[in-house]
Amino acid sequence: MGISAYTFFEQQQAERGIDLEQVKQQIKALKVETPSWGYGDSGTRFKVFQQNGVPRNPFEKLEDAAQVHRVTGACPSVALHIPWDKVEDYGQLRRHAESLGLTLGAINPNLFQEDAYIFGSLCNSNENIRRQAVNHVLECVDIARATGSSLISLWLADGTNYPGQDNIRERKHRLLSSLQEIYQAMDSHMRLLIEYKFFEPAFYHTDLGDWGMAYNMALKLGEQAQVLVDTGHHAQGTNVEQIVAYLLDEQKLGGFHFNSRKYADDDLIVGSTNPYELFLIFYQILDASRAGDTGVRQTAANIAYMIDQSHCIEPKIPAMIRSILNVQTQFAKALLIDFSAVKRAQEQQDVLAAENAVREAFEFDVTPLLHAVREEMGVPVDPMRAYLQSDYGQRILARGKGGASW
Ligand code: AFD
Ligand code: MN
Ligand code: MN
């Protein structure tokens, strides 16, 4: 009888000097927030393919999210999107979440679907529309108080479609002034996570178009403002892990919206098109967690990991489970990096040794490790199989079609 896969893996990593007990603790500690909107119908500007059984209200979205947490043990919180998840009584929604073993996470304002926002929201040249937009975000801050959330996760669709349409510098000034009022309204435990995106729905310029613009606004606002990196929001070829390292070092990396892109903001399952990029993002985070600077280490420890995807053709709950499994896999691989070997090679300017010390961790099969972790967590070693073998997917078909993601 040969040795088990895990015993072989354990021996392999012991020879490399990797502390597997600590690695397992870190995998168990990794929590990824799922988005309420990831469970409802969504699609592209061409078509929303309605699926049978999607949630009809925020309460049912939480019930679906609870399935992902049940089989993975890694998703205890759910981000809300307002007004898509507007309810009469947020205390009731919070208690429903808690009854499912969940908490309510980041509050996402919606500054892109009111007719008034056709020429922008927080940047609009019409001060009444800016007031409407600021008031909406202030309402989201109030909702965060009611749900016990500490994060306001703000994505701004504002921009223009043609040169000359509006004054770019004046829009920047309006934006800062709007954000300052929002920032002042937050409680001391709250953070404003400022997201950026290089284009879409604006097609000539986007007011928060890249990490530098978001970083600059966060810097001007203060310590409770940080940058949210949506992994799908970069132009082709962007070195996302470099942005992550830079923001970590400036203590301005607040969180992620994880998804995958092939061409634009495709919102595909995270890790599905470029798993190595996700691995390298975690490499930078783990490197920053070893930094000499306490603030940098704290930033790395305080990252809000969130999924932001829209499963247009995939069944929603399995797609979310796959996303979590992909995140865990790349995180587990990054934990196998021999950081002292990397440092030695860097100090010797040994290019191939340094590259090898990083890449070789990516090449390990971490399945035995993840199975061992799940056994110790008391969750199914194969979360996807556990969900598919349950009758939950069948039961929710009774909801019929037409559940609202918004
Ligand atoms: C869209 C935007 C952005 C935002 C999300 C939720 O591109 O990523 O975070 O909707 O509002 O995906
Ligand atoms: Mn996003
Ligand atoms: Mn997006």
Coordinates of C-alpha atoms and ligand atoms in Angstrom, one line a residue:
M1 CA 0.0 0.0 0.0
G2 CA 1.7 3.2 -1.2
I3 CA 1.8 6.3 1.0
S4 CA -1.1 8.7 0.8
A5 CA -1.0 11.7 -1.6
Y6 CA -1.0 14.0 1.4
T7 CA 1.9 12.2 3.1
F8 CA 3.9 12.4 -0.1
F9 CA 3.0 16.1 -0.3
E10 CA 3.9 16.7 3.3
Q11 CA 7.3 15.0 2.8
Q12 CA 7.9 17.0 -0.4
Q13 CA 7.2 20.4 1.4
A14 CA 9.1 19.4 4.6
E15 CA 12.2 18.9 2.4
R16 CA 11.6 22.5 1.1
G17 CA 11.4 23.9 4.6
I18 CA 7.7 24.8 4.2
D19 CA 5.7 24.9 7.5
L20 CA 2.5 23.1 6.4
E21 CA 0.7 23.6 9.6
Q22 CA 1.1 27.4 9.2
V23 CA 0.1 27.1 5.5
K24 CA -3.1 25.2 6.5
Q25 CA -3.9 27.9 9.1
Q26 CA -3.6 30.6 6.5
I27 CA -5.8 28.8 4.0
K28 CA -8.4 28.3 6.7
A29 CA -8.2 32.0 7.5
L30 CA -8.8 33.2 3.9
K31 CA -12.3 34.4 3.6
V32 CA -13.8 35.6 0.3
E33 CA -17.0 37.6 0.2
T34 CA -19.5 36.7 -2.5
P35 CA -21.7 39.3 -4.2
S36 CA -25.5 39.2 -3.9
W37 CA -25.7 40.2 -7.6
G38 CA -23.7 37.1 -8.5
Y39 CA -26.7 34.9 -7.7
G40 CA -29.4 36.7 -9.7
D41 CA -29.9 36.9 -13.4
S42 CA -27.3 39.0 -15.2
G43 CA -25.9 39.3 -18.7
T44 CA -24.4 41.5 -21.3
R45 CA -25.8 44.5 -23.1
F46 CA -26.9 42.0 -25.8
K47 CA -28.9 39.6 -23.7
V48 CA -29.8 38.4 -20.2
F49 CA -30.4 34.7 -20.4
Q50 CA -32.9 34.2 -17.5
Q51 CA -32.2 31.1 -15.5
N52 CA -34.7 28.9 -13.7
G53 CA -34.7 29.2 -9.9
V54 CA -32.6 32.4 -9.4
P55 CA -33.4 34.4 -6.2
R56 CA -36.5 36.7 -6.3
N57 CA -35.3 38.9 -3.5
P58 CA -32.3 39.7 -1.3
F59 CA -33.4 37.1 1.3
E60 CA -33.2 34.3 -1.3
K61 CA -29.9 35.6 -2.6
L62 CA -28.5 35.1 0.9
E63 CA -29.9 31.6 1.0
D64 CA -28.0 30.8 -2.2
A65 CA -24.9 32.4 -0.8
A66 CA -25.2 30.3 2.3
Q67 CA -24.9 27.2 0.1
V68 CA -21.5 28.4 -1.1
H69 CA -20.4 29.0 2.5
R70 CA -21.8 25.6 3.6
V71 CA -19.7 23.6 1.2
T72 CA -16.5 25.8 1.3
G73 CA -16.5 27.3 4.8
A74 CA -14.7 30.3 3.2
C75 CA -17.5 32.7 2.3
P76 CA -19.2 34.0 5.5
S77 CA -20.1 37.4 4.2
V78 CA -22.2 38.7 1.3
A79 CA -21.8 42.1 -0.4
L80 CA -25.0 44.1 -1.1
H81 CA -25.8 46.4 -4.0
I82 CA -28.2 49.2 -3.4
P83 CA -31.0 49.6 -4.6
W84 CA -30.9 46.1 -6.0
D85 CA -30.9 44.8 -2.4
K86 CA -33.1 47.5 -0.9
V87 CA -35.4 46.2 1.8
E88 CA -37.8 47.8 4.3
D89 CA -36.0 46.5 7.3
Y90 CA -32.2 46.0 7.1
G91 CA -32.2 44.6 10.6
Q92 CA -34.5 41.8 9.4
L93 CA -32.1 41.1 6.4
R94 CA -29.2 41.1 8.8
R95 CA -30.9 38.6 11.1
H96 CA -31.8 36.5 8.1
A97 CA -28.2 36.4 7.1
E98 CA -27.1 35.5 10.7
S99 CA -29.7 32.7 10.7
L100 CA -27.9 31.3 7.7
G101 CA -24.4 31.7 9.3
L102 CA -23.6 34.8 7.2
T103 CA -22.9 38.4 7.8
L104 CA -23.7 41.3 5.4
G105 CA -20.5 42.7 3.8
A106 CA -19.6 45.6 1.6
I107 CA -22.3 48.0 0.6
N108 CA -22.1 48.9 -3.1
P109 CA -23.9 52.1 -4.2
N110 CA -25.4 52.3 -7.7
L111 CA -24.3 55.4 -9.5
F112 CA -24.9 54.1 -13.0
Q113 CA -28.6 53.2 -13.5
E114 CA -30.6 56.3 -12.7
D115 CA -31.7 58.2 -15.8
A116 CA -30.3 61.4 -14.2
Y117 CA -26.8 59.9 -14.4
I118 CA -26.7 60.0 -18.2
F119 CA -23.9 62.6 -18.0
G120 CA -22.5 61.4 -14.7
S121 CA -23.3 61.2 -11.0
L122 CA -20.6 62.5 -8.6
C123 CA -18.8 64.3 -11.5
N124 CA -22.0 65.7 -13.2
S125 CA -21.8 69.4 -14.0
N126 CA -25.4 69.7 -12.8
E127 CA -25.1 70.3 -9.0
N128 CA -28.6 68.9 -8.4
I129 CA -27.7 65.6 -9.9
R130 CA -24.4 65.5 -7.9
R131 CA -26.5 66.1 -4.8
Q132 CA -28.8 63.2 -5.8
A133 CA -25.7 61.0 -6.2
V134 CA -24.0 62.1 -3.0
N135 CA -27.3 61.6 -1.1
H136 CA -27.5 58.0 -2.5
V137 CA -24.1 57.2 -1.2
L138 CA -24.9 58.8 2.1
E139 CA -28.0 56.5 2.3
C140 CA -25.6 53.6 1.6
V141 CA -23.5 54.7 4.6
D142 CA -26.7 54.7 6.7
I143 CA -27.5 51.2 5.4
A144 CA -23.9 50.1 6.3
R145 CA -24.7 51.2 9.9
A146 CA -27.9 49.1 9.9
T147 CA -26.3 46.0 8.4
G148 CA -23.1 46.2 10.5
S149 CA -21.0 46.6 7.4
S150 CA -17.7 48.5 7.5
L151 CA -17.0 48.8 3.8
I152 CA -18.5 51.2 1.2
S153 CA -17.4 49.8 -2.1
L154 CA -17.7 52.5 -4.7
W155 CA -17.5 52.1 -8.4
L156 CA -18.0 55.2 -10.6
A157 CA -19.2 54.7 -14.1
D158 CA -18.8 58.4 -14.7
G159 CA -17.0 59.6 -17.9
T160 CA -17.6 61.0 -21.3
N161 CA -18.0 59.6 -24.8
Y162 CA -16.4 62.4 -26.8
P163 CA -13.6 64.8 -26.6
G164 CA -14.9 68.2 -25.4
Q165 CA -18.1 66.8 -24.0
D166 CA -17.1 68.0 -20.5
N167 CA -14.1 69.5 -18.8
I168 CA -12.0 66.6 -17.5
R169 CA -10.3 68.8 -14.8
E170 CA -13.5 70.3 -13.6
R171 CA -15.0 66.8 -13.3
K172 CA -12.0 65.8 -11.2
H173 CA -12.7 68.7 -8.8
R174 CA -16.4 67.9 -8.6
L175 CA -15.5 64.3 -7.9
L176 CA -13.2 65.2 -5.0
S177 CA -15.7 67.5 -3.5
S178 CA -18.4 64.8 -3.7
L179 CA -16.1 62.2 -2.2
Q180 CA -15.0 64.5 0.6
E181 CA -18.6 64.9 1.8
I182 CA -19.1 61.1 1.6
Y183 CA -15.8 60.5 3.4
Q184 CA -16.8 62.8 6.3
A185 CA -20.1 61.0 6.8
M186 CA -18.4 57.6 7.5
D187 CA -18.0 56.2 11.0
S188 CA -14.4 55.7 12.3
H189 CA -14.6 51.9 11.7
M190 CA -15.7 52.3 8.1
R191 CA -13.5 52.3 4.9
L192 CA -14.3 53.8 1.5
L193 CA -12.9 51.4 -1.2
I194 CA -12.6 53.4 -4.4
E195 CA -12.7 51.2 -7.5
Y196 CA -11.4 52.1 -11.0
K197 CA -12.0 50.9 -14.5
F198 CA -10.3 51.9 -17.7
F199 CA -13.5 52.1 -19.8
E200 CA -17.2 51.1 -20.0
P201 CA -19.9 52.4 -19.9
A202 CA -18.0 55.6 -20.8
F203 CA -16.0 55.2 -24.0
Y204 CA -13.8 58.3 -24.3
H205 CA -12.7 58.9 -20.8
T206 CA -13.6 57.4 -17.3
D207 CA -13.2 59.8 -14.4
L208 CA -11.8 57.0 -12.2
G209 CA -10.0 55.3 -15.1
D210 CA -7.0 53.7 -13.5
W211 CA -5.3 52.8 -10.2
G212 CA -3.4 56.1 -10.1
M213 CA -6.6 58.2 -10.2
A214 CA -8.2 56.1 -7.5
Y215 CA -5.0 56.2 -5.4
N216 CA -4.8 60.0 -5.7
M217 CA -8.4 60.4 -4.5
A218 CA -7.8 57.9 -1.6
L219 CA -4.7 59.9 -0.7
K220 CA -6.5 63.2 -0.7
L221 CA -9.4 61.8 1.4
G222 CA -7.5 60.2 4.2
E223 CA -6.7 56.9 6.0
Q224 CA -10.2 55.5 5.7
A225 CA -10.1 55.6 1.9
Q226 CA -8.3 52.9 -0.1
V227 CA -8.2 51.5 -3.6
L228 CA -10.3 48.5 -4.7
V229 CA -8.6 46.5 -7.4
D230 CA -11.1 44.8 -9.7
T231 CA -8.9 42.3 -11.6
G232 CA -11.0 42.7 -14.8
H233 CA -10.6 46.5 -15.0
H234 CA -7.3 46.8 -16.7
A235 CA -6.2 47.2 -20.3
Q236 CA -4.6 44.3 -22.1
G237 CA -1.1 43.5 -20.8
T238 CA -1.4 45.5 -17.6
N239 CA 0.9 44.2 -14.8
V240 CA -1.8 43.9 -12.2
E241 CA 0.5 42.3 -9.6
Q242 CA 2.7 45.4 -9.9
I243 CA -0.2 47.7 -9.1
V244 CA -1.0 45.4 -6.1
A245 CA 2.5 45.6 -4.8
Y246 CA 2.7 49.4 -5.2
L247 CA -0.7 50.0 -3.4
L248 CA 0.3 47.6 -0.6
D249 CA 3.5 49.5 -0.1
E250 CA 1.6 52.7 0.0
Q251 CA -0.9 51.1 2.5
K252 CA -3.7 52.0 0.0
L253 CA -4.8 48.5 -1.1
G254 CA -8.2 48.0 0.4
G255 CA -9.6 45.0 -1.4
F256 CA -10.3 43.1 -4.6
H257 CA -13.2 42.4 -6.8
F258 CA -12.0 39.0 -8.2
N259 CA -13.0 37.9 -11.7
S260 CA -11.2 36.9 -14.9
R261 CA -10.9 38.8 -18.2
K262 CA -9.9 37.8 -21.7
Y263 CA -10.5 41.1 -23.4
A264 CA -12.4 43.6 -21.3
D265 CA -14.4 43.6 -18.1
D266 CA -15.7 40.2 -18.9
D267 CA -16.6 39.2 -15.3
L268 CA -15.7 35.6 -15.9
I269 CA -14.9 33.1 -13.2
V270 CA -11.7 34.2 -11.4
G271 CA -8.7 32.2 -12.2
S272 CA -10.3 30.8 -15.3
T273 CA -8.3 32.6 -18.0
N274 CA -5.0 33.5 -16.3
P275 CA -4.5 31.6 -13.0
Y276 CA -0.8 32.6 -12.9
E277 CA -1.8 36.3 -12.6
L278 CA -3.9 35.4 -9.6
F279 CA -1.0 33.4 -8.1
L280 CA 1.3 36.3 -8.6
I281 CA -1.1 38.7 -7.0
F282 CA -1.1 36.4 -3.9
Y283 CA 2.7 36.3 -4.1
Q284 CA 2.9 40.1 -3.8
I285 CA 0.4 40.0 -0.9
L286 CA 2.4 37.3 1.0
D287 CA 5.6 39.2 0.3
A288 CA 4.0 42.4 1.7
S289 CA 2.9 40.4 4.8
R290 CA 6.6 39.8 5.4
A291 CA 7.5 43.5 5.0
G292 CA 9.6 45.3 7.6
D293 CA 7.0 48.1 7.7
T294 CA 4.2 47.4 10.2
G295 CA 1.7 49.4 8.2
V296 CA 2.4 47.4 5.0
R297 CA 2.0 44.2 6.9
Q298 CA -1.3 45.4 8.4
T299 CA -2.6 46.5 4.9
A300 CA -1.8 43.0 3.6
A301 CA -3.7 41.5 6.6
N302 CA -6.7 43.8 6.2
I303 CA -7.5 43.2 2.5
A304 CA -11.2 42.6 1.7
Y305 CA -11.3 39.7 -0.8
M306 CA -14.5 39.9 -2.8
I307 CA -15.9 38.2 -5.9
D308 CA -17.5 40.4 -8.5
Q309 CA -18.7 38.3 -11.4
S310 CA -21.8 38.0 -13.5
H311 CA -22.5 34.4 -14.5
C312 CA -24.3 34.9 -17.8
I313 CA -24.4 31.3 -19.1
E314 CA -23.2 29.3 -16.1
P315 CA -25.4 28.0 -13.3
K316 CA -25.0 30.6 -10.6
I317 CA -24.2 28.7 -7.4
P318 CA -21.8 26.2 -9.0
A319 CA -20.0 29.1 -10.8
M320 CA -19.5 30.8 -7.4
I321 CA -18.2 27.7 -5.8
R322 CA -15.8 27.2 -8.7
S323 CA -14.6 30.8 -8.1
I324 CA -13.9 30.2 -4.5
L325 CA -12.0 26.9 -5.3
N326 CA -9.9 28.8 -7.8
V327 CA -9.0 31.5 -5.3
Q328 CA -8.1 28.9 -2.7
T329 CA -6.0 27.0 -5.2
Q330 CA -3.8 29.9 -6.2
F331 CA -3.5 31.2 -2.6
A332 CA -2.4 27.7 -1.5
K333 CA 0.2 27.6 -4.2
A334 CA 1.5 31.0 -3.3
L335 CA 1.9 29.9 0.3
L336 CA 4.4 27.3 -1.0
I337 CA 6.8 29.9 -2.3
D338 CA 10.1 29.6 -0.5
F339 CA 10.5 33.3 0.2
S340 CA 14.0 32.9 1.7
A341 CA 15.1 31.2 -1.6
V342 CA 13.6 34.1 -3.6
K343 CA 15.4 36.6 -1.4
R344 CA 18.7 34.8 -1.7
A345 CA 18.5 34.6 -5.4
Q346 CA 17.5 38.3 -5.7
E347 CA 20.4 39.4 -3.5
Q348 CA 22.7 37.4 -5.8
Q349 CA 20.9 38.8 -8.8
D350 CA 20.4 35.2 -10.0
V351 CA 17.5 35.8 -12.4
L352 CA 16.7 32.2 -13.2
A353 CA 17.0 31.0 -9.5
A354 CA 14.7 33.8 -8.4
E355 CA 12.1 33.2 -11.2
N356 CA 12.3 29.5 -10.4
A357 CA 11.8 30.0 -6.7
V358 CA 8.5 31.7 -7.4
R359 CA 7.2 29.6 -10.3
E360 CA 8.0 26.2 -8.8
A361 CA 5.4 26.9 -6.1
F362 CA 2.8 27.4 -8.8
E363 CA 3.6 24.0 -10.3
F364 CA 2.7 21.9 -7.2
D365 CA -0.6 20.1 -7.1
V366 CA -2.2 21.5 -4.0
T367 CA -5.3 19.1 -4.1
P368 CA -4.0 16.9 -1.2
L369 CA -3.3 20.1 0.8
L370 CA -6.8 21.6 0.2
H371 CA -8.4 18.2 0.9
A372 CA -6.6 18.1 4.3
V373 CA -7.6 21.6 5.1
R374 CA -11.2 20.9 4.3
E375 CA -11.2 17.8 6.4
E376 CA -9.8 19.8 9.3
M377 CA -12.4 22.5 8.7
G378 CA -15.2 19.9 8.7
V379 CA -16.4 20.9 5.2
P380 CA -16.6 18.6 2.2
V381 CA -13.2 17.8 0.7
D382 CA -14.9 18.2 -2.7
P383 CA -17.2 21.2 -2.3
M384 CA -18.5 21.2 -5.9
R385 CA -19.5 17.5 -5.8
A386 CA -21.1 18.1 -2.3
Y387 CA -23.3 20.9 -3.7
L388 CA -24.2 19.0 -6.9
Q389 CA -25.1 15.9 -5.0
S390 CA -27.4 18.0 -2.7
D391 CA -31.0 18.7 -3.8
Y392 CA -30.7 22.4 -3.3
G393 CA -30.3 23.2 -7.0
Q394 CA -33.4 21.2 -7.7
R395 CA -35.5 22.7 -4.9
I396 CA -34.9 26.3 -5.9
L397 CA -36.3 25.6 -9.4
A398 CA -39.7 26.1 -7.7
R399 CA -38.9 29.8 -7.7
G400 CA -39.4 29.8 -11.5
K401 CA -37.8 32.4 -13.8
G402 CA -37.5 36.1 -13.5
G403 CA -35.6 36.5 -10.2
A404 CA -34.2 40.0 -10.1
S405 CA -30.5 40.7 -9.9
W406 CA -31.7 44.3 -10.0
Ligands
AFD1 C1 -19.7 46.2 -12.7 C2 -18.6 47.2 -12.7 C3 -17.8 47.2 -11.4 C4 -18.7 47.1 -10.2 C5 -19.7 46.0 -10.3 C6 -20.7 46.1 -9.2 O1 -17.8 47.0 -13.8 O2 -17.0 46.1 -11.4 O3 -17.9 46.8 -9.1 O4 -20.5 46.2 -11.5 O5 -21.3 47.4 -9.1 O6 -19.1 44.9 -12.9
MN2 MN -16.1 45.5 -9.5
MN3 MN -16.6 45.3 -13.4

